[in-house]
mmCIF file of C-alpha atoms in Angstrom:
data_model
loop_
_atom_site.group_PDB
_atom_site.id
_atom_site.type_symbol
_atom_site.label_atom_id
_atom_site.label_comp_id
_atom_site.label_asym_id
_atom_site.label_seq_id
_atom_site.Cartn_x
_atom_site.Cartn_y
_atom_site.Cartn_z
ATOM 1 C CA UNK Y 1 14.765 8.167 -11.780
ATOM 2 C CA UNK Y 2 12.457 5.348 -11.291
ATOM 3 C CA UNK Y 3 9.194 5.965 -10.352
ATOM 4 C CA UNK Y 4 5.378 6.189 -10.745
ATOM 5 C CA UNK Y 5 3.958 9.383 -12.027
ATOM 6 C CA UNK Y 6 -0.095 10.038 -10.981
ATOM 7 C CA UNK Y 7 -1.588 12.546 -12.190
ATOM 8 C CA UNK Y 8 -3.277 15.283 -11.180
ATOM 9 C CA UNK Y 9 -2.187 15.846 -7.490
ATOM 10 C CA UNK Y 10 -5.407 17.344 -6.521
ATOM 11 C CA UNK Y 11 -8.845 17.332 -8.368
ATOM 12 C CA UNK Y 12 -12.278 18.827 -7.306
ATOM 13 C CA UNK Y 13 -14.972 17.494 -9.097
ATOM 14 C CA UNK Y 14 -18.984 17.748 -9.470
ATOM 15 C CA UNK Y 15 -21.030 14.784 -8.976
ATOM 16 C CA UNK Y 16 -21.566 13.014 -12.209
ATOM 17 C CA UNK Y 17 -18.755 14.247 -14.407
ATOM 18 C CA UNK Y 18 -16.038 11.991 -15.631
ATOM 19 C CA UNK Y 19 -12.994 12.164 -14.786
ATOM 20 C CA UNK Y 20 -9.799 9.724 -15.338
ATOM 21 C CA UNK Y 21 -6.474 9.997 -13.194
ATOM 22 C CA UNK Y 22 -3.747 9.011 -15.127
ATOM 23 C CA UNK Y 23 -0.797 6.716 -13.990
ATOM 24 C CA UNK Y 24 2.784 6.141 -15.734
ATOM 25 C CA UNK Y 25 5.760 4.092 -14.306
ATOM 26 C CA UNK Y 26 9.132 4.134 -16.037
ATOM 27 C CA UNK Y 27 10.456 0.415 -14.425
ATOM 28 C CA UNK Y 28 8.944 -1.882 -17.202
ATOM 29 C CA UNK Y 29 6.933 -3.229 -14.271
ATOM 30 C CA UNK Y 30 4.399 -5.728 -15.240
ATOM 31 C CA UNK Y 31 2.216 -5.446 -12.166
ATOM 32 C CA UNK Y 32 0.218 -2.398 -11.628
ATOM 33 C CA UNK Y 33 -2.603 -1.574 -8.856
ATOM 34 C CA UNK Y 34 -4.885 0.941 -7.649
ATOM 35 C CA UNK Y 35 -5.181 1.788 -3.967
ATOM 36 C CA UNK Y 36 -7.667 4.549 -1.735
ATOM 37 C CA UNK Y 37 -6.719 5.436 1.236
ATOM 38 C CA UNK Y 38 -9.489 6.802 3.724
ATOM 39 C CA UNK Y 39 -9.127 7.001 7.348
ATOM 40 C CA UNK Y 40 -9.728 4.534 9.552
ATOM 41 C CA UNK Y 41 -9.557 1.894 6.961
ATOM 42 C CA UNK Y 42 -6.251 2.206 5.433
ATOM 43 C CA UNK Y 43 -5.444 1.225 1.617
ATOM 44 C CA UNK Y 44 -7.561 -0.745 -0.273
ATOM 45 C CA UNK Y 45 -7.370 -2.066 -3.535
ATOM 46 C CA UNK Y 46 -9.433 -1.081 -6.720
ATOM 47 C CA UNK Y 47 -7.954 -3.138 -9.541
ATOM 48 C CA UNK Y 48 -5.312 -4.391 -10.318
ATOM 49 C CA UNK Y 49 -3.729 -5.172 -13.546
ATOM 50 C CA UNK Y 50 -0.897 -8.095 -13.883
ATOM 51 C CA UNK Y 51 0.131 -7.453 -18.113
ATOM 52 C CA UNK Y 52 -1.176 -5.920 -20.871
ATOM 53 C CA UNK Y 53 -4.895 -6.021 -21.104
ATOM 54 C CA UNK Y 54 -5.251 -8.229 -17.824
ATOM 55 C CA UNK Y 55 -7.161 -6.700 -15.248
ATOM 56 C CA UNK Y 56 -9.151 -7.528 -12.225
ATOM 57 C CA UNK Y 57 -11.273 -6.523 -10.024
ATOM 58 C CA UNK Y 58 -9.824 -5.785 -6.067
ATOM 59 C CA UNK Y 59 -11.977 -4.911 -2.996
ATOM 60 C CA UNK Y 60 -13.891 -2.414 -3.635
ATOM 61 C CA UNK Y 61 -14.064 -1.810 -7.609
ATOM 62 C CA UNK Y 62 -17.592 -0.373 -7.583
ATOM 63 C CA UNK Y 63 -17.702 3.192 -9.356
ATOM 64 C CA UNK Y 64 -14.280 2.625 -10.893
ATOM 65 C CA UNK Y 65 -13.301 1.078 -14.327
ATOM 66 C CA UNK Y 66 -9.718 0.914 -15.479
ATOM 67 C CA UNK Y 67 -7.158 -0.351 -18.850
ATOM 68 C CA UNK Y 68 -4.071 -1.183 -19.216
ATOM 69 C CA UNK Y 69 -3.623 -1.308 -22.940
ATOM 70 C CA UNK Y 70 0.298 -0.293 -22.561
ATOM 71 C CA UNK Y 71 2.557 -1.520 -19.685
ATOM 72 C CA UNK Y 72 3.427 1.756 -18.513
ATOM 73 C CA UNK Y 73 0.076 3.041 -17.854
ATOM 74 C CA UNK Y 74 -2.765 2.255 -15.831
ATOM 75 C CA UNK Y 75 -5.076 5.204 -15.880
ATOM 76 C CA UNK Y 76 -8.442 4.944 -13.401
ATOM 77 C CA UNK Y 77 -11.541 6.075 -14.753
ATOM 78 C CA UNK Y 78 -14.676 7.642 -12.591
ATOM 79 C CA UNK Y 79 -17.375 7.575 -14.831
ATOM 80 C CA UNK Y 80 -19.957 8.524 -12.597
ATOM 81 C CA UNK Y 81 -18.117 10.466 -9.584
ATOM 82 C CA UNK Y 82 -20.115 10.704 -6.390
ATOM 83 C CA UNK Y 83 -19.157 12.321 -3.024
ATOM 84 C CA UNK Y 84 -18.624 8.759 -1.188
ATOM 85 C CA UNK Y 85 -15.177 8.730 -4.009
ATOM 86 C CA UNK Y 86 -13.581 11.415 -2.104
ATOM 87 C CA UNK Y 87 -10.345 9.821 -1.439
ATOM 88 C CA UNK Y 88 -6.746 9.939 -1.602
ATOM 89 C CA UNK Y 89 -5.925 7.654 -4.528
ATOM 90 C CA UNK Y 90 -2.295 5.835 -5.187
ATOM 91 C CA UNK Y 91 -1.083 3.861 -8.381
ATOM 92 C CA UNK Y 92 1.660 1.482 -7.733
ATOM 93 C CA UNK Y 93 3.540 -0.941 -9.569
ATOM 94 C CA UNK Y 94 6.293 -4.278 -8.891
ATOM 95 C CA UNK Y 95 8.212 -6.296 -11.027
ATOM 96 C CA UNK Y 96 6.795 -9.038 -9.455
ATOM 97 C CA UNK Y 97 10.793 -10.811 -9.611
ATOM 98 C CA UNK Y 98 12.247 -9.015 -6.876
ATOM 99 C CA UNK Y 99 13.350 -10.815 -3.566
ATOM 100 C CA UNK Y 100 10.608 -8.281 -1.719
ATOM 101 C CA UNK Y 101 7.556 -7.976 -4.260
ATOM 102 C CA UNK Y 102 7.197 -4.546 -2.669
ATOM 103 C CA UNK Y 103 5.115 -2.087 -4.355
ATOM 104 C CA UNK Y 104 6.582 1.166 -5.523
ATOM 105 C CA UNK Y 105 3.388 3.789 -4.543
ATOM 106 C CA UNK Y 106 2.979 7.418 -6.448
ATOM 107 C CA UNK Y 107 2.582 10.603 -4.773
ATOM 108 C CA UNK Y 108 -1.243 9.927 -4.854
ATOM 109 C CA UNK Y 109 -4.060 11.659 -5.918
ATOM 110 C CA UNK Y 110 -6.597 13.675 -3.613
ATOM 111 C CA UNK Y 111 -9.932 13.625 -5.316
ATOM 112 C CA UNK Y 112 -12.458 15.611 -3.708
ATOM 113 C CA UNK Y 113 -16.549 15.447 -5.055
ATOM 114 C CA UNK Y 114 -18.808 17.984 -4.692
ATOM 115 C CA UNK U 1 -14.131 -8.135 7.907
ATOM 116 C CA UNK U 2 -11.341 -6.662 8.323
ATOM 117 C CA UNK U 3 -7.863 -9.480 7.084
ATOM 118 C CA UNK U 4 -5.545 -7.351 7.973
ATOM 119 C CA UNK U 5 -5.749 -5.603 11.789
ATOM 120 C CA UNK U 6 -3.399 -3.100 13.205
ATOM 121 C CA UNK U 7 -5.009 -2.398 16.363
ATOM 122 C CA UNK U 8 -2.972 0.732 17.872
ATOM 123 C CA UNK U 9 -3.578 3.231 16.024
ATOM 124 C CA UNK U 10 -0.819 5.365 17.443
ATOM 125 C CA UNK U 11 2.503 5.104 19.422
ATOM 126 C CA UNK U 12 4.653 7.384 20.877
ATOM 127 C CA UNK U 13 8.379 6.490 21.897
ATOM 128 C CA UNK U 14 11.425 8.389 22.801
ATOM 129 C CA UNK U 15 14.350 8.566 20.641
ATOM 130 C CA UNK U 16 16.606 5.958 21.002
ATOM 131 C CA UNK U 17 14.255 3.504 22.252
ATOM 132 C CA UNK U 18 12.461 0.538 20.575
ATOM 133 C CA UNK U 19 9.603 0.816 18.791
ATOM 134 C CA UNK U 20 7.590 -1.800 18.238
ATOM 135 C CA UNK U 21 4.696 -1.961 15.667
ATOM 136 C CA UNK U 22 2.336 -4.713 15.881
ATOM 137 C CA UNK U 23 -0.023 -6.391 13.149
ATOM 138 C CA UNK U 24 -2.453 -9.421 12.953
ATOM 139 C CA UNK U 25 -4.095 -11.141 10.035
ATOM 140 C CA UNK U 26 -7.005 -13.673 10.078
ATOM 141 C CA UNK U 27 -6.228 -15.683 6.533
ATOM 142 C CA UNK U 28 -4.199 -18.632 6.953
ATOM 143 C CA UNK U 29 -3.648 -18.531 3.042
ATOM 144 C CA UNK U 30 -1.467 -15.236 3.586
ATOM 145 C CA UNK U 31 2.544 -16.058 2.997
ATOM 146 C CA UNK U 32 3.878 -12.544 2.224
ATOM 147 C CA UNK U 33 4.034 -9.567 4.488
ATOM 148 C CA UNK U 34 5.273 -6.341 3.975
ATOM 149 C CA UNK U 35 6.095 -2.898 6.106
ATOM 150 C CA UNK U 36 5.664 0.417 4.546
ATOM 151 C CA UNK U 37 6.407 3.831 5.905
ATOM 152 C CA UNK U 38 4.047 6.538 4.870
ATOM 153 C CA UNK U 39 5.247 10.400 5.549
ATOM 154 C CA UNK U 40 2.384 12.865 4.672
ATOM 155 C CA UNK U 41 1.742 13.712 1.552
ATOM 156 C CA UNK U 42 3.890 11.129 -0.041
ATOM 157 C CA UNK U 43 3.148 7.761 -1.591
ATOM 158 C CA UNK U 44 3.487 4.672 0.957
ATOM 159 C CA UNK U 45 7.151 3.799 0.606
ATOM 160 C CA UNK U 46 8.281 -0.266 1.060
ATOM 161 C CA UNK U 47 10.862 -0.816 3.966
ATOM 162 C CA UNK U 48 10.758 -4.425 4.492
ATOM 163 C CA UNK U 49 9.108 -8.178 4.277
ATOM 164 C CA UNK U 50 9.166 -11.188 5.127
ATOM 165 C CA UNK U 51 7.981 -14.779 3.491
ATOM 166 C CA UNK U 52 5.649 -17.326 5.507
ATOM 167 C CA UNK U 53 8.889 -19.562 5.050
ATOM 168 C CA UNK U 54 10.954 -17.455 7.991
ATOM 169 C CA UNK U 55 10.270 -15.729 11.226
ATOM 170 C CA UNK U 56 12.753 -13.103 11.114
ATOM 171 C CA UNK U 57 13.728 -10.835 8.400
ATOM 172 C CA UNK U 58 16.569 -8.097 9.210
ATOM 173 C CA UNK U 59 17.779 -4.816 7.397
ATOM 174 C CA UNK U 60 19.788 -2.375 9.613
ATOM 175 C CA UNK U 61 17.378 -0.905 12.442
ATOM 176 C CA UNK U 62 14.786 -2.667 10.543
ATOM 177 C CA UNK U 63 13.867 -6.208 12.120
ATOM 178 C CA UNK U 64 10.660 -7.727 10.968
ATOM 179 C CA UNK U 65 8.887 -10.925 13.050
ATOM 180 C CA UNK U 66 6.332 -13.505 11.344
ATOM 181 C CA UNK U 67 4.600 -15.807 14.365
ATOM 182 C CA UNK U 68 2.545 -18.088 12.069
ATOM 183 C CA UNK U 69 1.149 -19.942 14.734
ATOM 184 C CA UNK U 70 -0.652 -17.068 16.173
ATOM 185 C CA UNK U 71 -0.648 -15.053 12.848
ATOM 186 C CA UNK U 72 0.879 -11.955 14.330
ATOM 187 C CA UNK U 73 3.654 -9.959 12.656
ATOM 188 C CA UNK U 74 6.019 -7.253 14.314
ATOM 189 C CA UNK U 75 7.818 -4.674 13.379
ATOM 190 C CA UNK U 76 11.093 -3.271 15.727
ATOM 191 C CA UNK U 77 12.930 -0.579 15.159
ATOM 192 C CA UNK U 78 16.027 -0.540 17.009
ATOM 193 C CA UNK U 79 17.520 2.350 17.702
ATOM 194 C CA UNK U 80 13.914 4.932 17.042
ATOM 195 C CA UNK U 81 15.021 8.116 15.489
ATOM 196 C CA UNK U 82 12.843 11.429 15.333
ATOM 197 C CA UNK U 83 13.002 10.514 11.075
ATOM 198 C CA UNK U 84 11.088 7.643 11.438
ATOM 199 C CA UNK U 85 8.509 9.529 12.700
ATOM 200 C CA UNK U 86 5.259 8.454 9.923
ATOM 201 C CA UNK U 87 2.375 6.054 9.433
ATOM 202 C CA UNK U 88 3.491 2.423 9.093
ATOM 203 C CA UNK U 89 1.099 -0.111 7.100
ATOM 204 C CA UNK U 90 1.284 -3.667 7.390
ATOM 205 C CA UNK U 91 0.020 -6.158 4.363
ATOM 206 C CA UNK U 92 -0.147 -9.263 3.256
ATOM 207 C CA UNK U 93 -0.419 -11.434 -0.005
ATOM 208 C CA UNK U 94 -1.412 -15.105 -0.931
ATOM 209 C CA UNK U 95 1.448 -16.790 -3.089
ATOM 210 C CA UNK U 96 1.835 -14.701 -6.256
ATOM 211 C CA UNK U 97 -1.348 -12.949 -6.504
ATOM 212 C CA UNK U 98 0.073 -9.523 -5.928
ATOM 213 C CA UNK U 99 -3.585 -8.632 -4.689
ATOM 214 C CA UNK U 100 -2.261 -6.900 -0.955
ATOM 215 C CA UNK U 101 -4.425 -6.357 1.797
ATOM 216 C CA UNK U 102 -3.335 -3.309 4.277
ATOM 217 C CA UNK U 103 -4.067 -2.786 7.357
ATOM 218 C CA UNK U 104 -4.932 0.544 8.704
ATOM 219 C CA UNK U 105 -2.081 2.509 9.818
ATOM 220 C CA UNK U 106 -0.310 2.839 13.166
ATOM 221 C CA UNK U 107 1.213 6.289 13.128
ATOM 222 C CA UNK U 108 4.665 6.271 14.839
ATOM 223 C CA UNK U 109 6.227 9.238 17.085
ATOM 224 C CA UNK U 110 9.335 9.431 17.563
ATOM 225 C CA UNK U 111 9.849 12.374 20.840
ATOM 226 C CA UNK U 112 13.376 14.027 20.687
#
C-alpha cells in the first residue's frame, strides 16, 4: 500500500531533550515536507526537501532541523524541544509529475512538551 | 500575514444540499490550488485542484472554482452527504515550488 509512515503517533517530552520523529514513504517520491498543524492557523510548513540532500527552509523552521540523506526518509529533528512545539506534526510527500501535485499526508504526529 | 484566508471557520448544511466552501489568497504569484479533506485523527487527504490556467475543475460531487480576478477559490459539493462531514483546507503553490501555503480549516457538517 502506498503511503507515508510517521512515527511515533504520540510523544510527551521534557523541555530540552532531543527528540527526532521519523518519516518513511514507499512511492519513490522525490518531494518531501514537513507540516504543524495548530488551531486557528492551520498547516504550516517546516522544511521541505525536493531530492536527496536538498532541503529548505519553509515558514516557520525555527527550533527544527531536518535530512534527507535517502529518498524515502525525511526524519525531523527537535534539538532543543520547548512547550511553544506542542503540535500535531504531518510528513508528506508528491511525485511532483502527477496531473494534481497533491501531497500524500501521514497519520501525523502529536508532540506534546512539558 | 496570513496568504491563504478561509474565513468561515465552520458550516453546517443538510444532507443533500450544496455545500459550498470558500477560500481567498492575497499572492498574485499563486497558480496551483488544492482541496483537502481532513477527518480527525487522520493525515489531510487530497480531493481536488485546479491550475491558474482554468476556472473550473470537476470530479464527481467534487467541483472546484478559481476567480483569478478577485483571487477567490470555491469549493461545491453537490449532492452533501453526512461522510463528508470533516475539516477542508485550501492551499496554494507558485509554479513548481511545491512550498504550499494552507489556509486554516473550515470544518464541514453535514446534518442527516
Amino acid at each position: 500500500e502506498a503511503q507515508v509512515t510517521q512515527n511515533p503517533r504520540y510523544l510527551i517530552t521534557v523541555t530540552g531533550k532531543k527528540l527526532t520523529v521519523t518519516c518513511s514513504q514507499n512511492m519513490n517520491h522525490e518531494y518531501m515536507s514537513w507540516y504543524r498543524q495548530d488551531p486557528g492557523l492551520g498547516l504550516r510548513q517546516i522544511y521541505y526537501s525536493m531530492n536527496v540532500e536538498v532541503t529548505d527552509k519553509g515558514d516557520v523552521p525555527e527550533g527544527y532541523k531536518v535530512s534527507r540523506k535517502e529518498k524515502r526518509n525525511f526524519p525531523l529533528i527537535l534539538e532543543s524541544p520547548s512547550p511553544n512545539q506542542t503540535s500535531l506534526y504531518f510528513c508528506a510527500s508528491t511525485d511532483g509529475t502527477t496531473s494534481n501535485y497533491g501531497y500524500t499526508f501521514g497519520s501525523g504526529t502529536r508532540l506534546t512538551v512539558v | 500575514d496570513q496568504q491563504v484566508k478561509q474565513n468561515s471557520p465552520s458550516l453546517s448544511v443538510q444532507e443533500g444540499r450544496i455545500s459550498i466552501l470558500n477560500c481567498d489568497y492575497t499572492n498574485s504569484m499563486f497558480d496551483y490550488f488544492l482541496w483537502y479533506k481532513k477527518y480527525p485523527a487522520e493525515g489531510p487527504t487530497f480531493l481536488i485542484s485546479i491550475s491558474s490556467i482554468k476556472d473550473k475543475n470537476e470530479d464527481g460531487r467534487f467541483t472546484v472554482f478559481l476567480n483569478k480576478s478577485a483571487k477567490h477559490l470555491s469549493l461545491h459539493i453537490v449532492p452533501s452527504q453526512p461522510g463528508d462531514s470533516a475539516v477542508y483546507f485550501c492551499a496554494a503553490s507558485g509554479s513548481g515550488t511545491y512550498k504550499y501555503i494552507f489556509g486554516t480549516g473550515t470544518r464541514l457538517k453535514v446534518l442527516a
